[in-house]
PDB file of N, CA and C in Angstrom:
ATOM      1  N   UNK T   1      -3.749  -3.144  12.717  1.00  0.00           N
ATOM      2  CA  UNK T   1      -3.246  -2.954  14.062  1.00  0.00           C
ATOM      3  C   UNK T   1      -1.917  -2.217  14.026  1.00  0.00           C
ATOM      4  N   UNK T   2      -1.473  -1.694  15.121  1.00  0.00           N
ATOM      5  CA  UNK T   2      -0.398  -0.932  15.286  1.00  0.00           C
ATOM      6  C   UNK T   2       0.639  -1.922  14.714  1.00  0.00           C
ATOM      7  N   UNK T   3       1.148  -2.761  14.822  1.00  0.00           N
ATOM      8  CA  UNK T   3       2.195  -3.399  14.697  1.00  0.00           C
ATOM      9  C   UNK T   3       2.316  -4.058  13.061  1.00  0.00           C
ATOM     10  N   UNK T   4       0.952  -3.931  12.279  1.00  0.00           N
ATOM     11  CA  UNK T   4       0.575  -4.963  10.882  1.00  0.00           C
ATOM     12  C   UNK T   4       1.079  -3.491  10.231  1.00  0.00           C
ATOM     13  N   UNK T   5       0.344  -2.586  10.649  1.00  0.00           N
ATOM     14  CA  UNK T   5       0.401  -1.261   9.861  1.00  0.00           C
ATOM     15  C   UNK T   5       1.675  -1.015   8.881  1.00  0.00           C
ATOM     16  N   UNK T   6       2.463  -0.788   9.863  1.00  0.00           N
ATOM     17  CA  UNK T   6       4.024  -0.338   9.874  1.00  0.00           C
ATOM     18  C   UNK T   6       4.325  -1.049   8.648  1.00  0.00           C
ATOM     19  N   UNK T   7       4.574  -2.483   8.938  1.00  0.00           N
ATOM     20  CA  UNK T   7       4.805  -3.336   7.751  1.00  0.00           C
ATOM     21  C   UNK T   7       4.242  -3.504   6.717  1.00  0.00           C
ATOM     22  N   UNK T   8       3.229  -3.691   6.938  1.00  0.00           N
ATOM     23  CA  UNK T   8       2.220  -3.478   5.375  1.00  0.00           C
ATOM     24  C   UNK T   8       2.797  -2.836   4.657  1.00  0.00           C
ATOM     25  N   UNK T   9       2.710  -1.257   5.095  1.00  0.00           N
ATOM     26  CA  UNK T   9       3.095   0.016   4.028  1.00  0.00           C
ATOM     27  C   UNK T   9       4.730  -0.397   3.438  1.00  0.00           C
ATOM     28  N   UNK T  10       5.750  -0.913   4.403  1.00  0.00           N
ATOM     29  CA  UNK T  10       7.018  -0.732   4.226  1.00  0.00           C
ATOM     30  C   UNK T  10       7.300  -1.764   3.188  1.00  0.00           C
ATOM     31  N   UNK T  11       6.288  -3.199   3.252  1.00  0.00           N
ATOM     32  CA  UNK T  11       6.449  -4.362   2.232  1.00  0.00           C
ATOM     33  C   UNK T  11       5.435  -3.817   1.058  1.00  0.00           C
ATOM     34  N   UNK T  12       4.907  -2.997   1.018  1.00  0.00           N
ATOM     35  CA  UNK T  12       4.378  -2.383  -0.019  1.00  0.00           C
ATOM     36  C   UNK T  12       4.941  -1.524  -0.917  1.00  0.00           C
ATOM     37  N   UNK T  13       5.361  -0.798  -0.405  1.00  0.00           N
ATOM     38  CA  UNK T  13       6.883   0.717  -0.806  1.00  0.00           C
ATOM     39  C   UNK T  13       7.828  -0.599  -1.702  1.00  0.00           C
ATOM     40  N   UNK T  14       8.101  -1.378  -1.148  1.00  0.00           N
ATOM     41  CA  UNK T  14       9.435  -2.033  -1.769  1.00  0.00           C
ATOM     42  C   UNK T  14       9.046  -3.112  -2.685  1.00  0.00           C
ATOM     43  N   UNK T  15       7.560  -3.369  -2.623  1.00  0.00           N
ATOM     44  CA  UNK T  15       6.622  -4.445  -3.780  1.00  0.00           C
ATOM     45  C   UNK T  15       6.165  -3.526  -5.313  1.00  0.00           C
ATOM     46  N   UNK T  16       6.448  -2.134  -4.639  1.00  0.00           N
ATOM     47  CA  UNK T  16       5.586  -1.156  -5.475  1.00  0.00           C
ATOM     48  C   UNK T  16       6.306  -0.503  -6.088  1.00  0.00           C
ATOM     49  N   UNK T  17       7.601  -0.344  -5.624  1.00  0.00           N
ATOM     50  CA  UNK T  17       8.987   0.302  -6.425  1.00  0.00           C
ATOM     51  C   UNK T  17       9.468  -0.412  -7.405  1.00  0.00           C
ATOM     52  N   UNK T  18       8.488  -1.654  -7.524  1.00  0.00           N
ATOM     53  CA  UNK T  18       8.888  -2.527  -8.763  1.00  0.00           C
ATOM     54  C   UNK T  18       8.050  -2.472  -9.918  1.00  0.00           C
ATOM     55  N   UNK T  19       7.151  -1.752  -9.249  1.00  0.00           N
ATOM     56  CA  UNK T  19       5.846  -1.788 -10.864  1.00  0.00           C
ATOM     57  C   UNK T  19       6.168  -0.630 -11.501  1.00  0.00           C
ATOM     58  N   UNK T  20       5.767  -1.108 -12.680  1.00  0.00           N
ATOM     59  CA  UNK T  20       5.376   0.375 -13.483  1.00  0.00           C
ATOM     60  C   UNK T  20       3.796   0.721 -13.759  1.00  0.00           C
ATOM     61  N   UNK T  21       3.070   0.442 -13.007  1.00  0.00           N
ATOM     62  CA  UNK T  21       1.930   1.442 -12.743  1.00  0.00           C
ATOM     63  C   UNK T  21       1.193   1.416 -14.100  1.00  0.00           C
ATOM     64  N   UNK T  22       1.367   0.223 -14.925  1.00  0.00           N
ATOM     65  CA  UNK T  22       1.078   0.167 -16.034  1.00  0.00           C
ATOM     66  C   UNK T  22      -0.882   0.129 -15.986  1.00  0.00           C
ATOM     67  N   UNK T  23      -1.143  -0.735 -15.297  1.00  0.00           N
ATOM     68  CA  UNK T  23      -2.795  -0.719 -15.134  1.00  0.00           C
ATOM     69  C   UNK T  23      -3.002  -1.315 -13.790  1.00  0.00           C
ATOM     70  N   UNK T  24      -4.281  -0.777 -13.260  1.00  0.00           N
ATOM     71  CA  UNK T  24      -4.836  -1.751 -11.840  1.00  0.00           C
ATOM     72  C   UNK T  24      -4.579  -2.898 -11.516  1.00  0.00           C
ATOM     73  N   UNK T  25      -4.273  -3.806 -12.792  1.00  0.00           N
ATOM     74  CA  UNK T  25      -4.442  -5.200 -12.386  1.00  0.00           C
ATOM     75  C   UNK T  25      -3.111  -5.184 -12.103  1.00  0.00           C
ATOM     76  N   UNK T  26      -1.979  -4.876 -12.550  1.00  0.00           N
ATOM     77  CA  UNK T  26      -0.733  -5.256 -12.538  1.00  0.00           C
ATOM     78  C   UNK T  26      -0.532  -5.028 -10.912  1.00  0.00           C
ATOM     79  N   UNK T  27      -1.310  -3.930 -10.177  1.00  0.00           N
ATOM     80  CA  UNK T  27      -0.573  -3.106  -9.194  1.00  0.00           C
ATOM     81  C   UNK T  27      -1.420  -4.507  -8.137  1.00  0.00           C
ATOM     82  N   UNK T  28      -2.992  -4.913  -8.191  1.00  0.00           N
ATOM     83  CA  UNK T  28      -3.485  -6.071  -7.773  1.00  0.00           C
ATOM     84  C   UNK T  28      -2.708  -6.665  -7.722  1.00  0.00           C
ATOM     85  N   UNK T  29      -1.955  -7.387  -8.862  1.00  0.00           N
ATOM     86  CA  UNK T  29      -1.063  -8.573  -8.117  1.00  0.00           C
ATOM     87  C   UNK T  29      -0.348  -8.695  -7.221  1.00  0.00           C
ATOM     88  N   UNK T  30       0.304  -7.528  -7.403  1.00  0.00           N
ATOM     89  CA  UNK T  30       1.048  -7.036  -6.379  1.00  0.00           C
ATOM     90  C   UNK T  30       0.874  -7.299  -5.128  1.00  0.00           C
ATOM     91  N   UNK T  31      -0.391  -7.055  -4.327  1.00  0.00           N
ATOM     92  CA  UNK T  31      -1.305  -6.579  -2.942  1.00  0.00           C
ATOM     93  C   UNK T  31      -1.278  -7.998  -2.961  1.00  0.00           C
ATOM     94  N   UNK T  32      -2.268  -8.822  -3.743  1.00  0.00           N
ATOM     95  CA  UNK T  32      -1.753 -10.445  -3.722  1.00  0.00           C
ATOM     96  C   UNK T  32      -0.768 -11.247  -3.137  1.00  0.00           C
ATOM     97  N   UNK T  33       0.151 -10.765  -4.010  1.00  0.00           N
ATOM     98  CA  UNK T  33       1.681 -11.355  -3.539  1.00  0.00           C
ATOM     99  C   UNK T  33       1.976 -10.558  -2.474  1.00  0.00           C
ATOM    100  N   UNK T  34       2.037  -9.624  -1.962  1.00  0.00           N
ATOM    101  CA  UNK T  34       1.904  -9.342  -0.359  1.00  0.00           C
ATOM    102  C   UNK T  34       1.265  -9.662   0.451  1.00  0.00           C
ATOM    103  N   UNK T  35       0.231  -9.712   0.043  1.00  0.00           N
ATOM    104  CA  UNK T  35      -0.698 -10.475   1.338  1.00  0.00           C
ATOM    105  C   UNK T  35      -0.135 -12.121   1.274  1.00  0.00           C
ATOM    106  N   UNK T  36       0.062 -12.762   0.682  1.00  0.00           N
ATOM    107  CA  UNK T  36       0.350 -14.049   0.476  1.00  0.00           C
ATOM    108  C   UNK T  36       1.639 -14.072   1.039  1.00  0.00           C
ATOM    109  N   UNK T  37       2.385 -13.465   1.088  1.00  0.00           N
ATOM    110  CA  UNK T  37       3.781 -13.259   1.205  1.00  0.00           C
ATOM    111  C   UNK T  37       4.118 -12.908   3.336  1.00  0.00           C
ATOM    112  N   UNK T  38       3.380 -12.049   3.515  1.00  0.00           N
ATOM    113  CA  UNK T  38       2.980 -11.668   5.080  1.00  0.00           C
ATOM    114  C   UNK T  38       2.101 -13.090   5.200  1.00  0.00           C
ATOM    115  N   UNK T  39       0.798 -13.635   4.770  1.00  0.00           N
ATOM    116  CA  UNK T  39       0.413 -14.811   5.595  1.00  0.00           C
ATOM    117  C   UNK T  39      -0.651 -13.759   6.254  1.00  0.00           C
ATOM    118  N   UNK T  40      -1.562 -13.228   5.791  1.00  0.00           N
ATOM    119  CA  UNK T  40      -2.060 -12.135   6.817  1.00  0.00           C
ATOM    120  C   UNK T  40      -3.484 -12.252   5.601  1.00  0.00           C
ATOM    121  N   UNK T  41      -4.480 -11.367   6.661  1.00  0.00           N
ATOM    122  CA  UNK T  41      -5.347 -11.300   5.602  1.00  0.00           C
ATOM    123  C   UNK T  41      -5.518  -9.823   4.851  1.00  0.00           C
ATOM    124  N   UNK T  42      -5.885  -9.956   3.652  1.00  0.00           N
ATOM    125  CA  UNK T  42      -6.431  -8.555   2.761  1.00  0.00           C
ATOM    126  C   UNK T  42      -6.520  -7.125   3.503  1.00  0.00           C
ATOM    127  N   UNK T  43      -7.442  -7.060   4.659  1.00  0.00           N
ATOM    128  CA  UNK T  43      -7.686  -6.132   5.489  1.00  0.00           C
ATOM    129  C   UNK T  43      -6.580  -5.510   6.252  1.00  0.00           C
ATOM    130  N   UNK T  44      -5.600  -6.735   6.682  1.00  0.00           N
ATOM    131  CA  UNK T  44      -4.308  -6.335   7.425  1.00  0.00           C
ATOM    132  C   UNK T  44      -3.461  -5.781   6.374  1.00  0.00           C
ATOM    133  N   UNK T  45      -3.168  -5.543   5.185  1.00  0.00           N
ATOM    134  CA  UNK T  45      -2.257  -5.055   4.255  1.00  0.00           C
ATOM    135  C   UNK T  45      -3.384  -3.598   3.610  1.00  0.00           C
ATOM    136  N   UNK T  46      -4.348  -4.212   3.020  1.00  0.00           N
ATOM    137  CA  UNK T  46      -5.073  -3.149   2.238  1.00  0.00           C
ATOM    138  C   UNK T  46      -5.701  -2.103   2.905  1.00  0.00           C
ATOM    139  N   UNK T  47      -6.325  -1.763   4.479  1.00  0.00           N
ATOM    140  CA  UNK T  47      -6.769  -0.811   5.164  1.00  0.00           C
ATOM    141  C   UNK T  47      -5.548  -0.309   5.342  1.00  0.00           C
ATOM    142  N   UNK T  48      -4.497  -0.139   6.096  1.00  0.00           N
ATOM    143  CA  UNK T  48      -3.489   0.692   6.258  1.00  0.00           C
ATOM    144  C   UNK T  48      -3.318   1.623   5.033  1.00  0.00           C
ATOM    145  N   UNK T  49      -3.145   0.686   3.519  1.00  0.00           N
ATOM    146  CA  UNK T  49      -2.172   1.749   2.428  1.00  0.00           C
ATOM    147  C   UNK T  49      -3.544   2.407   2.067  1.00  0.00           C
ATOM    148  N   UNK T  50      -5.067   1.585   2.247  1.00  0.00           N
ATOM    149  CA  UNK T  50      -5.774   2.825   1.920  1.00  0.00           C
ATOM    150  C   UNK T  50      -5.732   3.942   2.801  1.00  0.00           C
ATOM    151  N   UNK T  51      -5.330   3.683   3.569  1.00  0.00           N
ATOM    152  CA  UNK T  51      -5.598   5.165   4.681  1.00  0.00           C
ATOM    153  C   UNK T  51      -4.095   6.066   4.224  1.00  0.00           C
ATOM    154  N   UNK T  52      -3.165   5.302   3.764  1.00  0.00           N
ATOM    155  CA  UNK T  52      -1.945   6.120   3.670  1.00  0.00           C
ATOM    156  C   UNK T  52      -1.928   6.826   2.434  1.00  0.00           C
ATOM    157  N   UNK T  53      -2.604   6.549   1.132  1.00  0.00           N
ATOM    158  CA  UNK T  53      -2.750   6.820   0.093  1.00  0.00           C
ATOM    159  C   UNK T  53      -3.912   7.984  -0.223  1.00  0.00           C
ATOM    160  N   UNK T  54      -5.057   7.916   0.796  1.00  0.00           N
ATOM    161  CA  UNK T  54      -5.968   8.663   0.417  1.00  0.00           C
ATOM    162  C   UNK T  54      -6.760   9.304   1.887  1.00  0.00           C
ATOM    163  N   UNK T  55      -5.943   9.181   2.531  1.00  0.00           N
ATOM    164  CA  UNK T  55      -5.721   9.869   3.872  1.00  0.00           C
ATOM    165  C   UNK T  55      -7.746   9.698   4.317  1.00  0.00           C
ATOM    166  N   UNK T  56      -8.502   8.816   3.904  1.00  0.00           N
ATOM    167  CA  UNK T  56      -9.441   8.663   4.140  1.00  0.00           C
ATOM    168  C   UNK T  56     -10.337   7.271   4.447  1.00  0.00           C
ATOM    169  N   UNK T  57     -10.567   7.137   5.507  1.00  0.00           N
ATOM    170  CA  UNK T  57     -11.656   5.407   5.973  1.00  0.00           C
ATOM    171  C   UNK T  57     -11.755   4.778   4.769  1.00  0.00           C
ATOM    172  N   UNK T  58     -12.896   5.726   4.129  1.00  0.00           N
ATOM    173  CA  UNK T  58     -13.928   5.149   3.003  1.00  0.00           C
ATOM    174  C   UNK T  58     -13.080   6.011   1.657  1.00  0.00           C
ATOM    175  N   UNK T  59     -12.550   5.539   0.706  1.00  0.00           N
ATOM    176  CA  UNK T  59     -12.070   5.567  -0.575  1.00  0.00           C
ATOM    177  C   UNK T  59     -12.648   4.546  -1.568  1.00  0.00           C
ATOM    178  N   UNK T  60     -12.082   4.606  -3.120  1.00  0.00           N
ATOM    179  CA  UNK T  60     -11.900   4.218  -4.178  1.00  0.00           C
ATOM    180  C   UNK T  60     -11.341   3.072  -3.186  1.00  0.00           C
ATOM    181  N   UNK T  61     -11.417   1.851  -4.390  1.00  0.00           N
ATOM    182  CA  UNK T  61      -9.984   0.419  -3.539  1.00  0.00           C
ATOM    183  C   UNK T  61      -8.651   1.110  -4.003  1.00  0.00           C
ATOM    184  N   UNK T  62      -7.578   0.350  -3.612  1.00  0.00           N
ATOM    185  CA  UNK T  62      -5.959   0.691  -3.346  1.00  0.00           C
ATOM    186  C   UNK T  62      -5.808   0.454  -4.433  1.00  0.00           C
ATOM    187  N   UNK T  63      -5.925  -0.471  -5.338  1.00  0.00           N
ATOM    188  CA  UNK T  63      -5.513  -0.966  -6.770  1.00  0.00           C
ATOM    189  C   UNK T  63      -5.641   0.304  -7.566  1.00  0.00           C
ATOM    190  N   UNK T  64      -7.176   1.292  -7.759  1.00  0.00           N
ATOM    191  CA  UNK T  64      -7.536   2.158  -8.919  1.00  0.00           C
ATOM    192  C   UNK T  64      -6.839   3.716  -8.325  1.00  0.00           C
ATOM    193  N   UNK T  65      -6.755   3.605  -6.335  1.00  0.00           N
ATOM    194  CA  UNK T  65      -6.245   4.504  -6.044  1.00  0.00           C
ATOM    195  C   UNK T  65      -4.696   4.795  -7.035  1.00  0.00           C
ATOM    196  N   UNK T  66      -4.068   4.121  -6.383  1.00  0.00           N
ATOM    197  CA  UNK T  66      -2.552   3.918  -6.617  1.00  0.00           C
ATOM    198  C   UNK T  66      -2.406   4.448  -7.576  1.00  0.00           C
ATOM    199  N   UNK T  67      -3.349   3.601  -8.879  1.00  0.00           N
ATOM    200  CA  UNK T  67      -3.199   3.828 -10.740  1.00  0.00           C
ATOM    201  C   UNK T  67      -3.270   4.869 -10.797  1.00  0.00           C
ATOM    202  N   UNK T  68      -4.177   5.721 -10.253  1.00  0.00           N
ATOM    203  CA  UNK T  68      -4.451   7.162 -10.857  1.00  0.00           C
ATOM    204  C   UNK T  68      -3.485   8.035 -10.061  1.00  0.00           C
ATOM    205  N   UNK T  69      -3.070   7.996  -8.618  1.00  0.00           N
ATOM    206  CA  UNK T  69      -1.759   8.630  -8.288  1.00  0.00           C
ATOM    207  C   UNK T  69      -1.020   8.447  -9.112  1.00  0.00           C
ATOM    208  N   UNK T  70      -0.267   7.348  -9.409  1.00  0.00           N
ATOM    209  CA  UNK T  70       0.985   6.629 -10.249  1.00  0.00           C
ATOM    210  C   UNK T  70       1.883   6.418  -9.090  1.00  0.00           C
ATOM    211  N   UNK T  71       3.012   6.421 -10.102  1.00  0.00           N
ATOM    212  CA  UNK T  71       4.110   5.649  -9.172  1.00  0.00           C
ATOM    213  C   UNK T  71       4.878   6.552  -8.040  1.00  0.00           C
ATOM    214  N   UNK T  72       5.241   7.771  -8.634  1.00  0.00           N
ATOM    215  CA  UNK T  72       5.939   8.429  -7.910  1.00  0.00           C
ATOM    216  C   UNK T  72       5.235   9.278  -6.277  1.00  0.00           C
ATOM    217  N   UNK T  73       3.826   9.463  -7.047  1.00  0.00           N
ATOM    218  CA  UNK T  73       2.844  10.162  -5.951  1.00  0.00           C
ATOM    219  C   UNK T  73       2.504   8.834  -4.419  1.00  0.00           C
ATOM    220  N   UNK T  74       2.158   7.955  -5.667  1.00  0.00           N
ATOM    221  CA  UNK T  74       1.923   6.701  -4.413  1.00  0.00           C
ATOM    222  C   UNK T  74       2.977   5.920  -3.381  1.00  0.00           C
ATOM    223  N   UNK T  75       4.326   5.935  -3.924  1.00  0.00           N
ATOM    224  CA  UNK T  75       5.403   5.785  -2.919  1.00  0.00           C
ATOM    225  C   UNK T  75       5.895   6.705  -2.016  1.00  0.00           C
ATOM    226  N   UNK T  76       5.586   8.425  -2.890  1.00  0.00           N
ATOM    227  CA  UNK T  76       5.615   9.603  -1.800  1.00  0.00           C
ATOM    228  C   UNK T  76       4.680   9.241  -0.659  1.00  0.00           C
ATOM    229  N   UNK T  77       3.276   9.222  -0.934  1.00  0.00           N
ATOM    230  CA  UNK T  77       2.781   9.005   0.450  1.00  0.00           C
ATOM    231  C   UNK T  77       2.603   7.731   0.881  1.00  0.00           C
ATOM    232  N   UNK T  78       3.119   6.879   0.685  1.00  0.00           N
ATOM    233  CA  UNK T  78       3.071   5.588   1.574  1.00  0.00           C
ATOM    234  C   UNK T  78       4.703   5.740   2.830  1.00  0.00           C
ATOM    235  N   UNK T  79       5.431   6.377   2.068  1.00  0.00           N
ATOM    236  CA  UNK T  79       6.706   6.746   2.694  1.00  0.00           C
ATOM    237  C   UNK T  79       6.293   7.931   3.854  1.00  0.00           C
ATOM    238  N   UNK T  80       5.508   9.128   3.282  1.00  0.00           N
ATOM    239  CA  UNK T  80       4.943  10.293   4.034  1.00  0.00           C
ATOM    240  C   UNK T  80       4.813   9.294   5.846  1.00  0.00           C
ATOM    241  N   UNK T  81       3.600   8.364   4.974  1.00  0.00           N
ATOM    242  CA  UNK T  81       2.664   7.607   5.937  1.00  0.00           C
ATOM    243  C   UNK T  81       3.537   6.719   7.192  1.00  0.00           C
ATOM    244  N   UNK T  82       4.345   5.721   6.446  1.00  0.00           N
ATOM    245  CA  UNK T  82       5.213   5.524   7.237  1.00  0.00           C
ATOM    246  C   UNK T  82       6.118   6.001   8.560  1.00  0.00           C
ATOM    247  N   UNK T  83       6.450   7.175   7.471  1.00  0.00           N
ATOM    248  CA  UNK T  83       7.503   7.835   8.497  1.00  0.00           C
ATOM    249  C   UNK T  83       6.966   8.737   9.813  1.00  0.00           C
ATOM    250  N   UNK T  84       5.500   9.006   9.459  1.00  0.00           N
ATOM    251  CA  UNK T  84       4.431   9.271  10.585  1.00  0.00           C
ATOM    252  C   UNK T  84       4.173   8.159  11.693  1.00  0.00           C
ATOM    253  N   UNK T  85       4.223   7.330  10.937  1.00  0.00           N
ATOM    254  CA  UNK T  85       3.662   5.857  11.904  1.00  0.00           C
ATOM    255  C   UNK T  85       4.594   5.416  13.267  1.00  0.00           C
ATOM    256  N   UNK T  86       6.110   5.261  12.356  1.00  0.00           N
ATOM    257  CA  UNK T  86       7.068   5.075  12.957  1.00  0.00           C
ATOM    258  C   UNK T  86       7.583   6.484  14.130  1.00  0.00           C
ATOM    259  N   UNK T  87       7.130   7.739  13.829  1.00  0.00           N
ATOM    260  CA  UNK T  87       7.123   8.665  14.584  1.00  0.00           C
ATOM    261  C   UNK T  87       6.287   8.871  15.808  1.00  0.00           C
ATOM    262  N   UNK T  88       5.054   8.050  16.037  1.00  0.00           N
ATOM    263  CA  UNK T  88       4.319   8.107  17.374  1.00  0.00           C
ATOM    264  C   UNK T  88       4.903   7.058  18.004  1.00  0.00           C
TER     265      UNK T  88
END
C-alpha cells in the first residue's frame, strides 16, 4: 500500500547498508528481521523492494535478486525507488 511502501524500502536501505552481500541467505535474514521488526506481513515489505529492484510484478525473489545486483547496485535502486515514491 501507499503508505507500507515508502517504509519498507527506507527500513530496507538502512537493514541492507549493513550486509555484505555475502550470499542469499545472509541478505534473507535480513527481510526476516524486517518484517519482524515492522510487525507486518512478507508481502507488505517484499512486493515493494521487488518492484524497486527489478522494476517488474513477476521477478526472481528479492533475496537472489539483491545477491546478483550486490550491494552497491541494490541500495542505488531502492534509493532511485524511494525517492520516486516520496515524489508523487
Amino acid at each position: 500500500d501507499r503508505e507500507m511502501a515508502p517504509k519498507a524500502i527506507q527500513v530496507s536501505i538502512q537493514q541492507l547498508k549493513q550486509e555484505t552481500f555475502s550470499n542469499p541467505n545472509n541478505i534473507k535474514q535480513n527481510f526476516v528481521q524486517i518484517i519482524k521488526d515492522l510487525e507486518v506481513k512478507n508481502g507488505q515489505v517484499l512486493w515493494p523492494v521487488r518492484v524497486a529492484l527489478s522494476n517488474s510484478m513477476f521477478s526472481p525473489g528479492v533475496f537472489d535478486i539483491a545477491y546478483v545486483l550486490g550491494y552497491e547496485e541494490t541500495i542505488s535502486r531502492l534509493e532511485k525507488a524511494l525517492y520516486a515514491i516520496k515524489k508523487t
